[in-house]
XYZ file of N, CA, C and O in Angstrom:
848
model
N 14.680 6.423 -22.834
C 13.746 5.245 -23.000
C 12.886 5.043 -21.771
O 13.370 5.030 -20.718
N 11.554 4.993 -21.943
C 10.607 5.017 -20.805
C 10.676 3.587 -20.268
O 10.851 2.537 -20.965
N 10.401 3.404 -18.933
C 10.328 2.104 -18.285
C 8.957 1.506 -18.587
O 7.891 2.046 -18.535
N 9.107 0.127 -18.839
C 7.863 -0.675 -19.022
C 7.227 -0.796 -17.715
O 7.815 -1.267 -16.746
N 5.882 -0.346 -17.654
C 5.172 -0.436 -16.322
C 5.168 -1.798 -15.701
O 5.328 -2.002 -14.546
N 5.260 -2.905 -16.613
C 5.129 -4.233 -16.067
C 6.533 -4.749 -15.571
O 6.606 -5.919 -15.125
N 7.525 -3.878 -15.836
C 8.849 -4.238 -15.305
C 9.154 -3.627 -14.001
O 10.157 -3.717 -13.340
N 8.196 -2.783 -13.550
C 8.328 -2.087 -12.223
C 8.324 -2.942 -11.044
O 7.693 -4.088 -11.066
N 8.961 -2.572 -10.030
C 8.953 -3.406 -8.722
C 7.526 -3.642 -8.276
O 7.187 -4.737 -7.799
N 6.697 -2.593 -8.332
C 5.302 -2.624 -7.851
C 4.522 -3.738 -8.598
O 3.810 -4.449 -8.027
N 4.729 -3.769 -9.954
C 3.941 -4.798 -10.709
C 4.455 -6.077 -10.372
O 3.770 -7.056 -10.263
N 5.738 -6.254 -10.403
C 6.353 -7.615 -10.226
C 6.001 -8.159 -8.847
O 5.830 -9.351 -8.644
N 5.861 -7.329 -7.772
C 5.469 -7.758 -6.440
C 3.878 -7.863 -6.313
O 3.483 -8.239 -5.268
N 3.167 -7.535 -7.347
C 1.721 -7.397 -7.366
C 1.296 -6.520 -6.249
O 0.323 -6.681 -5.534
N 2.050 -5.442 -5.988
C 1.927 -4.508 -4.995
C 2.044 -3.161 -5.645
O 3.032 -2.442 -5.378
N 1.080 -2.702 -6.500
C 1.225 -1.514 -7.318
C 1.215 -0.142 -6.536
O 1.477 0.878 -7.105
N 0.862 -0.229 -5.226
C 0.984 0.914 -4.395
C 2.288 1.028 -3.705
O 2.447 1.977 -2.989
N 3.142 -0.017 -3.927
C 4.405 -0.023 -3.225
C 4.283 0.112 -1.685
O 4.862 1.033 -1.037
N 3.350 -0.691 -1.102
C 3.211 -0.644 0.400
C 4.389 -1.341 1.055
O 4.767 -2.433 0.687
N 5.017 -0.672 1.953
C 6.150 -1.193 2.661
C 5.760 -2.367 3.648
O 4.717 -2.308 4.223
N 6.673 -3.373 3.642
C 6.294 -4.504 4.513
C 6.530 -4.213 5.962
O 7.632 -3.837 6.300
N 5.543 -4.400 6.762
C 5.621 -4.338 8.215
C 5.133 -5.614 8.811
O 3.897 -5.869 8.630
N 5.849 -6.386 9.428
C 5.490 -7.687 9.927
C 4.209 -7.664 10.714
O 3.357 -8.624 10.610
N 3.949 -6.674 11.460
C 2.675 -6.670 12.238
C 1.402 -6.446 11.318
O 0.294 -6.766 11.874
N 1.601 -5.973 10.135
C 0.452 -5.919 9.229
C 0.202 -7.137 8.488
O 0.897 -7.441 7.441
N -0.788 -7.871 8.877
C -1.071 -9.220 8.306
C -2.016 -8.947 7.087
O -3.236 -9.459 7.106
N -1.678 -8.485 5.948
C -2.394 -8.312 4.797
C -2.938 -9.573 4.245
O -2.217 -10.580 4.211
N -4.180 -9.511 3.772
C -4.562 -10.712 3.021
C -3.859 -10.995 1.762
O -3.519 -10.008 1.025
N -3.500 -12.215 1.441
C -2.832 -12.547 0.210
C -1.458 -12.229 0.163
O -0.846 -12.194 -1.009
N -0.612 -12.099 1.248
C 0.801 -11.931 1.189
C 1.398 -13.217 0.619
O 0.990 -14.353 0.944
N 2.466 -13.061 -0.223
C 3.201 -14.227 -0.708
C 4.127 -14.730 0.317
O 4.235 -14.126 1.460
N 4.844 -15.835 -0.092
C 5.914 -16.334 0.733
C 7.154 -16.325 0.025
O 7.195 -17.067 -1.034
N 8.263 -15.603 0.224
C 8.271 -14.676 1.419
C 7.344 -13.421 1.122
O 7.101 -13.088 0.014
N 6.881 -12.810 2.257
C 5.929 -11.681 2.103
C 6.574 -10.379 1.727
O 5.895 -9.402 1.371
N 7.933 -10.256 1.665
C 8.646 -9.096 1.351
C 9.778 -9.308 0.404
O 10.370 -10.347 0.264
N 10.066 -8.259 -0.453
C 11.201 -8.351 -1.320
C 12.381 -7.673 -0.698
O 13.421 -7.452 -1.316
N 12.225 -7.455 0.581
C 13.430 -6.780 1.321
C 12.950 -5.451 1.880
O 13.410 -4.950 2.912
N 11.892 -4.840 1.221
C 11.279 -3.614 1.608
C 9.852 -3.594 1.355
O 9.141 -3.146 2.449
N 9.390 -3.892 0.207
C 7.966 -3.835 -0.135
C 7.215 -5.274 0.031
O 7.867 -6.221 -0.209
N 5.932 -5.152 0.273
C 5.118 -6.315 0.404
C 5.060 -7.081 -0.971
O 5.172 -6.433 -2.079
N 4.894 -8.353 -1.021
C 4.671 -9.143 -2.116
C 3.312 -9.896 -1.948
O 3.007 -10.417 -0.914
N 2.380 -9.760 -3.002
C 1.112 -10.473 -2.944
C 1.052 -11.563 -3.930
O 1.658 -11.631 -4.913
N -0.042 -12.454 -3.547
C -0.321 -13.545 -4.530
C -1.047 -13.157 -5.785
O -1.178 -14.011 -6.769
N -1.731 -12.023 -5.757
C -2.514 -11.528 -6.920
C -2.557 -10.036 -6.879
O -2.400 -9.384 -6.000
N -2.726 -9.534 -8.189
C -2.821 -7.984 -8.327
C -4.038 -7.459 -7.671
O -3.965 -6.383 -6.990
N -5.112 -8.241 -7.605
C -6.267 -7.773 -6.939
C -6.096 -7.658 -5.443
O -6.548 -6.594 -4.892
N -5.396 -8.524 -4.840
C -5.194 -8.448 -3.454
C -4.223 -7.349 -3.079
O -4.294 -6.720 -1.953
N -3.232 -7.166 -4.014
C -2.376 -6.010 -3.706
C -3.068 -4.631 -3.804
O -2.861 -3.742 -3.032
N -3.907 -4.603 -4.857
C -4.782 -3.270 -5.009
C -5.708 -3.117 -3.798
O -5.952 -2.068 -3.337
N -6.256 -4.372 -3.382
C -7.258 -4.288 -2.270
C -6.462 -3.656 -0.994
O -7.070 -2.868 -0.229
N -5.232 -4.127 -0.816
C -4.442 -3.615 0.392
C -4.266 -2.100 0.189
O -4.412 -1.339 1.164
N -4.002 -1.560 -0.990
C -3.808 -0.147 -1.240
C -5.144 0.583 -0.898
O -5.124 1.557 -0.098
N -6.245 0.097 -1.381
C -7.480 0.668 -1.135
C -7.824 0.663 0.381
O -8.329 1.771 0.916
N -7.646 -0.477 1.021
C -7.889 -0.548 2.390
C -7.043 0.412 3.278
O -7.518 0.982 4.250
N -5.837 0.598 2.908
C -4.986 1.562 3.549
C -5.415 2.986 3.385
O -5.401 3.684 4.264
N -5.880 3.330 2.206
C -6.459 4.644 1.987
C -7.646 4.906 2.781
O -7.890 6.027 3.316
N -8.477 3.874 2.814
C -9.859 4.108 3.719
C -9.413 4.231 5.139
O -10.036 5.027 5.834
N -8.380 3.612 5.602
C -7.879 3.770 6.983
C -7.358 5.184 7.212
O -7.676 5.787 8.278
N -6.715 5.749 6.199
C -6.336 7.198 6.252
C -7.462 8.083 6.626
O -7.393 8.924 7.444
N -8.636 7.762 5.933
C -9.741 8.614 6.185
C -10.437 8.276 7.494
O -10.738 9.232 8.266
N -10.597 7.039 7.852
C -11.353 6.622 9.017
C -10.634 6.770 10.266
O -11.195 7.221 11.279
N -9.469 6.470 10.274
C -8.613 6.538 11.553
C -7.861 7.756 11.773
O -7.749 8.281 12.869
N -7.404 8.322 10.625
C -6.430 9.500 10.753
C -7.116 10.753 10.215
O -6.502 11.842 10.268
N -8.474 10.622 9.853
C -9.214 11.817 9.423
C -8.683 12.650 8.321
O -8.772 13.875 8.332
N -7.977 12.009 7.337
C -7.472 12.635 6.231
C -8.567 12.516 5.125
O -8.889 11.470 4.571
N -9.007 13.672 4.668
C -10.221 13.709 3.791
C -10.039 14.537 2.542
O -10.975 14.854 1.839
N -8.823 14.952 2.196
C -8.561 15.801 0.945
C -7.395 15.061 0.294
O -6.563 14.385 0.856
N -7.303 15.236 -1.034
C -6.219 14.718 -1.792
C -4.845 15.154 -1.214
O -3.839 14.312 -1.173
N -4.721 16.401 -0.863
C -3.430 16.858 -0.280
C -3.102 16.102 1.008
O -1.959 15.646 1.111
N -4.025 16.016 1.950
C -3.734 15.345 3.185
C -3.323 13.811 3.009
O -2.445 13.459 3.498
N -4.152 13.278 2.176
C -3.913 11.773 1.796
C -2.479 11.581 1.187
O -1.721 10.673 1.678
N -2.231 12.338 0.088
C -0.852 12.179 -0.566
C 0.249 12.509 0.246
O 1.356 11.945 0.155
N 0.166 13.544 1.054
C 1.237 14.022 1.883
C 1.714 12.902 2.880
O 2.859 12.781 3.301
N 0.671 12.087 3.265
C 0.978 10.952 4.128
C 1.470 9.791 3.370
O 2.393 9.061 3.727
N 0.857 9.500 2.171
C 1.284 8.377 1.378
C 2.588 8.546 0.729
O 3.355 7.581 0.739
N 2.916 9.803 0.315
C 4.142 9.953 -0.491
C 4.937 11.180 0.113
O 4.824 12.317 -0.332
N 5.688 10.942 1.164
C 6.343 12.051 1.780
C 7.278 12.848 0.905
O 7.847 12.280 0.006
N 7.444 14.110 1.256
C 8.147 15.002 0.398
C 9.703 14.591 0.287
O 10.370 14.928 -0.683
N 10.174 13.790 1.283
C 11.631 13.530 1.273
C 11.926 12.490 0.079
O 13.031 12.384 -0.343
N 10.821 11.810 -0.413
C 11.059 10.919 -1.442
C 10.299 11.233 -2.771
O 10.537 10.554 -3.776
N 9.451 12.213 -2.798
C 8.573 12.445 -3.840
C 8.314 13.922 -4.176
O 8.573 14.762 -3.371
N 7.935 14.107 -5.429
C 7.435 15.546 -5.823
C 6.052 15.476 -5.375
O 5.046 15.430 -6.191
N 5.684 15.754 -4.120
C 4.441 15.623 -3.581
C 3.446 16.577 -4.206
O 2.242 16.215 -4.360
N 3.803 17.838 -4.473
C 2.887 18.805 -5.033
C 2.434 18.371 -6.391
O 1.179 18.478 -6.592
N 3.273 17.844 -7.213
C 2.814 17.261 -8.545
C 1.845 16.114 -8.335
O 0.961 15.944 -9.108
N 2.227 15.254 -7.326
C 1.538 14.027 -7.184
C 0.070 14.527 -6.737
O -0.935 13.884 -7.206
N -0.072 15.471 -5.866
C -1.367 15.914 -5.407
C -2.070 16.492 -6.480
O -3.331 16.178 -6.663
N -1.534 17.179 -7.347
C -2.334 17.798 -8.487
C -2.746 16.782 -9.487
O -3.957 16.847 -9.942
N -1.966 15.748 -9.733
C -2.436 14.631 -10.657
C -3.640 13.879 -9.959
O -4.620 13.607 -10.655
N -3.514 13.522 -8.753
C -4.611 12.879 -7.989
C -5.919 13.606 -8.045
O -6.967 13.097 -8.344
N -5.786 14.913 -7.564
C -7.000 15.727 -7.605
C -7.697 15.881 -8.904
O -8.883 15.763 -9.104
N -6.835 16.034 -10.013
C -7.319 16.094 -11.351
C -8.008 14.923 -11.738
O -9.107 14.984 -12.385
N -7.517 13.643 -11.440
C -8.251 12.429 -11.839
C -9.538 12.233 -11.131
O -10.497 11.644 -11.632
N -9.537 12.776 -9.860
C -10.907 12.634 -9.130
C -11.871 13.735 -9.670
O -13.102 13.540 -9.493
N -11.340 14.787 -10.025
C -12.152 15.881 -10.544
C -12.497 16.946 -9.336
O -13.556 17.436 -9.367
N -11.545 16.994 -8.425
C -11.813 17.946 -7.325
C -10.538 18.823 -7.176
O -9.544 18.522 -7.753
N -10.553 19.773 -6.312
C -9.396 20.520 -5.896
C -8.547 19.767 -4.918
O -9.071 18.903 -4.190
N -7.238 20.184 -4.808
C -6.410 19.469 -3.778
C -6.875 19.568 -2.318
O -6.604 18.561 -1.624
N -7.641 20.534 -2.017
C -8.165 20.708 -0.619
C -9.670 20.462 -0.503
O -10.248 20.620 0.585
N -10.230 19.888 -1.476
C -11.663 19.504 -1.451
C -11.850 18.162 -0.627
O -10.970 17.314 -0.710
N -12.951 18.055 0.049
C -13.186 16.864 0.796
C -13.707 15.805 -0.135
O -14.566 15.943 -0.966
N -13.161 14.538 0.048
C -13.589 13.386 -0.596
C -13.894 12.396 0.349
O -13.617 12.399 1.410
N -14.734 11.378 -0.090
C -15.167 10.249 0.636
C -14.762 8.945 0.038
O -15.206 8.578 -0.937
N -13.796 8.328 0.755
C -13.259 6.995 0.241
C -14.118 5.868 0.426
O -13.729 4.699 -0.026
N -15.232 6.037 0.993
C -16.248 4.989 0.942
C -17.191 5.045 -0.318
O -18.046 4.209 -0.501
N -16.866 6.079 -1.074
C -17.623 6.148 -2.456
C -16.594 5.604 -3.462
O -15.499 6.041 -3.669
N -17.138 4.684 -4.234
C -16.324 4.019 -5.335
C -15.876 5.125 -6.315
O -14.662 4.954 -6.773
N -16.709 6.025 -6.644
C -16.258 6.966 -7.643
C -15.272 8.092 -7.132
O -14.703 8.730 -7.938
N -14.976 7.996 -5.873
C -13.786 8.760 -5.281
C -12.655 7.818 -5.102
O -11.477 8.252 -5.301
N -12.790 6.761 -4.535
C -11.706 5.777 -4.247
C -11.073 5.321 -5.459
O -9.701 5.229 -5.541
N -11.867 4.929 -6.465
C -11.239 4.308 -7.674
C -10.276 5.207 -8.369
O -9.125 4.809 -8.656
N -10.637 6.446 -8.708
C -9.538 7.369 -9.384
C -8.388 7.526 -8.563
O -7.274 7.810 -9.034
N -8.595 7.680 -7.145
C -7.445 7.805 -6.358
C -6.475 6.623 -6.342
O -5.284 6.826 -6.508
N -7.006 5.456 -6.300
C -6.264 4.303 -6.460
C -5.469 4.180 -7.816
O -4.402 3.907 -7.920
N -6.180 4.497 -8.829
C -5.605 4.458 -10.221
C -4.573 5.591 -10.375
O -3.528 5.142 -11.001
N -4.818 6.648 -9.773
C -3.718 7.700 -9.811
C -2.432 7.332 -9.113
O -1.317 7.571 -9.538
N -2.591 6.639 -7.925
C -1.515 6.199 -7.114
C -0.737 5.167 -7.874
O 0.534 5.127 -8.047
N -1.466 4.146 -8.492
C -0.861 3.178 -9.282
C -0.104 3.714 -10.470
O 1.099 3.279 -10.721
N -0.748 4.604 -11.133
C -0.102 5.279 -12.314
C 1.184 6.012 -11.883
O 2.214 5.877 -12.667
N 1.177 6.608 -10.713
C 2.421 7.412 -10.356
C 3.566 6.379 -9.845
O 4.633 6.492 -10.191
N 3.083 5.379 -9.148
C 4.069 4.457 -8.492
C 4.768 3.510 -9.415
O 5.748 2.987 -9.232
N 4.062 3.144 -10.474
C 4.422 2.084 -11.456
C 4.526 2.628 -12.847
O 4.112 1.942 -13.848
N 5.118 3.790 -13.065
C 5.590 4.302 -14.421
C 4.406 4.264 -15.478
O 4.583 3.933 -16.579
N 3.234 4.766 -14.939
C 2.074 4.887 -15.853
C 1.204 3.624 -15.985
O 0.384 3.537 -16.854
N 1.386 2.705 -15.112
C 0.681 1.434 -15.193
C -0.772 1.717 -15.090
O -1.256 2.505 -14.237
N -1.592 0.942 -15.838
C -3.103 1.125 -15.828
C -3.651 -0.352 -16.007
O -3.441 -1.035 -16.980
N -4.351 -0.783 -14.943
C -4.977 -2.071 -14.900
C -6.400 -1.977 -15.687
O -7.013 -0.967 -15.698
N -6.851 -3.112 -16.140
C -8.152 -3.146 -16.675
C -9.237 -2.740 -15.610
O -8.967 -2.999 -14.422
N -10.235 -2.191 -16.016
C -11.287 -1.731 -15.131
C -11.852 -2.860 -14.193
O -11.994 -2.632 -12.958
N -11.909 -3.997 -14.744
C -12.396 -5.132 -13.966
C -11.530 -5.476 -12.819
O -11.980 -5.912 -11.690
N -10.233 -5.415 -13.047
C -9.301 -5.725 -12.008
C -9.442 -4.782 -10.891
O -9.499 -5.146 -9.684
N -9.533 -3.483 -11.090
C -9.676 -2.445 -10.009
C -10.992 -2.695 -9.323
O -10.991 -2.648 -8.041
N -12.043 -2.887 -10.087
C -13.412 -3.135 -9.449
C -13.376 -4.327 -8.533
O -13.944 -4.230 -7.512
N -12.788 -5.435 -8.949
C -12.882 -6.574 -8.137
C -12.017 -6.330 -6.839
O -12.395 -6.711 -5.723
N -10.907 -5.596 -6.957
C -9.977 -5.307 -5.870
C -10.801 -4.348 -4.883
O -10.715 -4.633 -3.605
N -11.415 -3.381 -5.320
C -12.212 -2.472 -4.446
C -13.423 -3.083 -3.825
O -13.732 -2.810 -2.714
N -14.019 -4.088 -4.549
C -15.132 -4.871 -3.914
C -14.488 -5.676 -2.821
O -15.125 -5.753 -1.731
N -13.328 -6.291 -2.937
C -12.623 -6.991 -1.801
C -12.351 -6.080 -0.705
O -12.323 -6.502 0.480
N -12.145 -4.834 -0.967
C -11.796 -3.841 0.108
C -13.084 -3.276 0.743
O -13.141 -2.521 1.636
N -14.307 -3.691 0.254
C -15.565 -3.275 0.838
C -16.133 -2.003 0.160
O -17.080 -1.419 0.652
N -15.629 -1.628 -1.061
C -16.122 -0.367 -1.732
C -16.492 -0.847 -3.105
O -15.662 -0.464 -4.050
N -17.530 -1.575 -3.423
C -17.882 -2.042 -4.762
C -18.450 -0.876 -5.560
O -18.925 0.130 -4.986
N -18.464 -0.986 -6.928
C -19.078 -0.182 -7.760
C -20.629 -0.117 -7.518
O -21.082 -1.108 -7.112
N -21.178 0.895 -7.865
C -22.722 0.934 -7.669
C -23.297 0.019 -8.599
O -22.821 -0.263 -9.828
N -24.383 -0.712 -8.257
C -24.933 -1.710 -9.176
C -25.644 -1.015 -10.317
O -26.114 0.164 -10.211
N -25.788 -1.676 -11.402
C -26.497 -1.082 -12.588
C -27.932 -0.756 -12.136
O -28.564 -1.479 -11.454
N -28.437 0.248 -12.711
C -29.742 0.674 -12.392
C -30.866 0.067 -13.298
O -31.952 -0.192 -12.888
N -30.512 -0.108 -14.550
C -31.438 -0.702 -15.471
C -30.983 -1.861 -16.191
O -29.832 -2.242 -16.220
N -31.967 -2.560 -16.817
C -31.545 -3.806 -17.492
C -30.715 -3.408 -18.644
O -29.754 -4.160 -19.013
N -30.807 -2.326 -19.299
C -29.999 -1.837 -20.408
C -28.506 -1.770 -19.917
O -27.673 -2.252 -20.600
N -28.355 -1.205 -18.770
C -27.025 -0.943 -18.283
C -26.326 -2.336 -17.932
O -25.123 -2.484 -18.152
N -27.156 -3.301 -17.372
C -26.494 -4.726 -17.070
C -26.065 -5.224 -18.373
O -24.935 -5.771 -18.391
N -26.881 -5.168 -19.421
C -26.587 -5.780 -20.621
C -25.350 -5.065 -21.203
O -24.442 -5.827 -21.798
N -25.177 -3.829 -21.001
C -23.968 -3.104 -21.529
C -22.728 -3.550 -20.805
O -21.675 -3.789 -21.336
N -22.888 -3.787 -19.474
C -21.757 -4.107 -18.632
C -21.301 -5.568 -19.024
O -20.071 -5.847 -19.154
N -22.195 -6.397 -19.212
C -21.846 -7.864 -19.430
C -21.551 -8.087 -20.967
O -20.969 -9.058 -21.363
N -22.076 -7.240 -21.861
C -21.913 -7.555 -23.282
C -22.889 -8.460 -23.880
O -22.910 -8.629 -25.043
N -23.836 -8.889 -22.967
C -24.855 -9.854 -23.467
C -26.055 -9.506 -22.630
O -26.035 -8.802 -21.741
N -27.250 -10.136 -23.049
C -28.486 -9.926 -22.326
C -28.453 -10.832 -21.061
O -29.337 -10.503 -20.135
N -27.503 -11.671 -20.918
C -27.633 -12.656 -19.825
C -27.511 -11.988 -18.505
O -27.987 -12.370 -17.469
N -26.614 -10.939 -18.382
C -26.348 -10.305 -17.133
C -27.606 -9.608 -16.504
O -27.595 -9.187 -15.450
N -28.651 -9.490 -17.358
C -29.831 -8.842 -16.752
C -30.413 -9.481 -15.710
O -31.044 -8.913 -14.790
N -30.319 -10.858 -15.605
C -30.895 -11.584 -14.421
C -30.299 -11.214 -13.162
O -30.812 -11.414 -12.150
N -29.116 -10.642 -13.195
C -28.410 -10.223 -11.945
C -29.217 -9.157 -11.228
O -28.901 -8.870 -10.072
N -29.969 -8.339 -11.934
C -30.710 -7.279 -11.310
C -31.671 -7.800 -10.303
O -32.073 -7.107 -9.394
N -32.202 -8.983 -10.569
C -33.177 -9.567 -9.639
C -34.555 -8.782 -9.570
O -34.921 -8.165 -10.582
N -35.015 -8.750 -8.369
C -36.366 -8.128 -8.268
C -36.268 -6.533 -8.565
O -37.182 -5.967 -9.156
N -35.102 -5.954 -8.181
C -35.004 -4.574 -8.520
C -35.008 -4.293 -9.978
O -35.617 -3.334 -10.544
N -34.412 -5.245 -10.816
C -34.443 -5.054 -12.191
C -35.774 -5.210 -12.899
O -36.095 -4.550 -13.817
N -36.516 -6.228 -12.297
C -37.899 -6.441 -12.767
C -38.692 -5.198 -12.544
O -39.428 -4.707 -13.447
N -38.541 -4.539 -11.310
C -39.297 -3.319 -10.973
C -38.907 -2.275 -11.952
O -39.770 -1.533 -12.481
N -37.696 -2.061 -12.335
C -37.193 -1.115 -13.271
C -37.842 -1.471 -14.640
O -38.177 -0.414 -15.296
N -37.790 -2.564 -15.003
C -38.356 -2.919 -16.404
C -39.840 -2.588 -16.499
O -40.307 -2.124 -17.380
N -40.622 -2.779 -15.329
C -41.978 -2.538 -15.258
C -42.122 -1.075 -15.374
O -43.091 -0.551 -16.069
N -41.300 -0.280 -14.640
C -41.516 1.192 -14.741
C -41.168 1.701 -16.150
O -41.885 2.545 -16.633
N -40.185 1.041 -16.775
C -39.800 1.547 -18.194
C -40.912 1.063 -19.113
O -41.063 1.654 -20.164
N -41.778 0.114 -18.711
C -42.713 -0.328 -19.616
C -44.107 0.253 -19.331
O -45.118 -0.223 -19.760
N -44.039 1.468 -18.735
C -45.356 2.102 -18.363
C -46.303 2.375 -19.499
O -47.454 2.210 -19.529
N -45.798 2.748 -20.730
C -46.605 3.039 -21.818
C -47.314 1.714 -22.296
O -48.419 1.694 -22.588
N -46.639 0.579 -22.187
C -47.300 -0.753 -22.530
C -48.372 -1.007 -21.487
O -49.495 -1.556 -21.851
N -48.130 -0.746 -20.277
C -49.173 -1.032 -19.205
C -50.430 -0.183 -19.537
O -51.538 -0.534 -19.330
N -50.048 1.127 -19.902
C -51.168 1.965 -20.297
C -52.052 1.435 -21.427
O -53.285 1.567 -21.475
N -51.250 0.889 -22.368
C -52.040 0.241 -23.512
C -52.893 -0.784 -23.177
O -53.840 -1.203 -23.857
N -52.712 -1.454 -21.981
C -53.494 -2.630 -21.505
C -54.590 -1.985 -20.542
O -54.988 -2.687 -19.586
N -55.162 -0.835 -20.901
C -56.043 -0.155 -19.964
C -57.226 -0.872 -19.711
O -58.045 -0.493 -18.782
N -57.654 -1.832 -20.601
C -58.942 -2.500 -20.374
C -58.860 -3.580 -19.190
O -59.713 -4.034 -18.845
N -57.563 -3.757 -18.785
C -57.290 -4.823 -17.686
C -57.171 -4.064 -16.441
O -56.759 -2.884 -16.350
N -57.397 -4.801 -15.314
C -57.115 -4.146 -13.948
C -55.689 -3.997 -13.911
O -54.866 -4.697 -14.447
N -55.234 -2.859 -13.181
C -53.868 -2.416 -13.121
C -52.989 -3.703 -12.621
O -51.960 -3.884 -13.307
N -53.447 -4.332 -11.632
C -52.591 -5.462 -11.173
C -52.319 -6.571 -12.204
O -51.341 -7.119 -12.378
N -53.345 -6.810 -12.966
C -53.258 -7.773 -14.058
C -52.396 -7.267 -15.191
O -51.555 -8.168 -15.616
N -52.440 -6.029 -15.481
C -51.661 -5.448 -16.622
C -50.187 -5.580 -16.146
O -49.313 -5.932 -16.971
N -49.871 -5.260 -14.860
C -48.524 -5.370 -14.455
C -47.978 -6.705 -14.426
O -46.866 -7.054 -14.861
N -48.915 -7.688 -13.997
C -48.512 -9.067 -14.072
C -48.175 -9.611 -15.481
O -47.149 -10.396 -15.680
N -48.924 -9.053 -16.431
C -48.563 -9.433 -17.895
C -47.254 -8.913 -18.234
O -46.382 -9.727 -18.887
N -46.881 -7.705 -17.897
C -45.539 -7.187 -18.301
C -44.431 -7.836 -17.594
O -43.391 -8.278 -18.135
N -44.664 -8.225 -16.274
C -43.610 -8.926 -15.498
C -43.387 -10.249 -16.162
O -42.247 -10.743 -16.310
N -44.455 -10.983 -16.407
C -44.340 -12.309 -17.055
C -43.581 -12.248 -18.320
O -42.661 -13.161 -18.639
N -43.797 -11.204 -19.151
C -43.047 -11.035 -20.405
C -41.587 -10.853 -20.253
O -40.804 -11.398 -20.842
N -41.280 -9.947 -19.203
C -39.909 -9.614 -18.916
C -39.181 -10.960 -18.451
O -38.052 -11.335 -18.975
N -39.763 -11.593 -17.584
C -39.153 -12.887 -17.092
C -39.027 -13.924 -18.211
O -37.933 -14.580 -18.370
N -39.947 -13.915 -19.064
C -39.823 -14.851 -20.246
C -38.741 -14.548 -21.085
O -38.016 -15.258 -21.656
N -38.520 -13.213 -21.372
C -37.361 -12.749 -22.290
C -36.008 -13.121 -21.617
O -35.162 -13.607 -22.304
N -35.940 -12.923 -20.214
C -34.660 -13.231 -19.651
C -34.411 -14.751 -19.721
O -33.278 -15.140 -19.934
N -35.495 -15.499 -19.372
C -35.192 -16.964 -19.524
C -34.803 -17.405 -20.868
O -33.978 -18.229 -21.117
N -35.411 -16.802 -21.938
C -35.011 -17.156 -23.310
C -33.661 -16.806 -23.520
O -32.902 -17.622 -24.247
N -33.221 -15.606 -23.101
C -31.812 -15.228 -23.351
C -30.874 -16.243 -22.649
O -29.665 -16.482 -23.076
N -31.216 -16.751 -21.491
C -30.324 -17.559 -20.803
C -30.211 -19.027 -21.534
O -29.084 -19.571 -21.465
N -31.187 -19.330 -22.276
C -31.133 -20.622 -22.948
C -30.537 -20.435 -24.366
O -30.096 -21.509 -24.838
N -30.279 -19.235 -24.766
C -29.701 -19.047 -26.121
C -28.165 -19.591 -25.999
O -27.519 -19.251 -25.074
N -27.684 -20.106 -27.033
C -26.286 -20.496 -27.099
C -25.439 -19.228 -27.161
O -25.856 -18.309 -27.705
N -24.206 -19.267 -26.701
C -23.367 -18.149 -26.718
C -22.919 -17.833 -28.172
O -22.821 -18.710 -29.028
């Protein structure tokens, strides 16, 4: 019978990386008491995952560990783990070889590494994407912002999120509206662009006023 991931020690401690408690390490969000006798206890899953991510970034920046093999050999010593299998799983999830260089300041490298470690440490546990992204943002490695208004709407599930793009989103919308601008060829270019921008802003404002 397989173990329920939410019954694991890491999940119960909100410490899915199973970071060992060291009193000198003053992690953000430690519970009271901060340890279960060996491992840290956190007040939220996001803060526990943040600590995991921050520790991995430290491996790269301070200890110069830049490959899945080097990182996992430090994270999961052979005396307690099947390190070779662990390395293979991690590298596969990132989409690189065990000895390929990765950059943990890149969200698309750090996130699959964090997810692979959580999966391994907590019996296949998988957090919702939003939880991981919030945790990595707290660790200083946020996901890349949406490039287009369409991507923002897809992320939020409604058109309301488009306003988060701000000036960059308006510029993107104008670029995407190039055919419409050309259709206004009888106007001066600046006037045509102003017409399109006004239309985009009007649509966003209308969406914000619409009831949910």
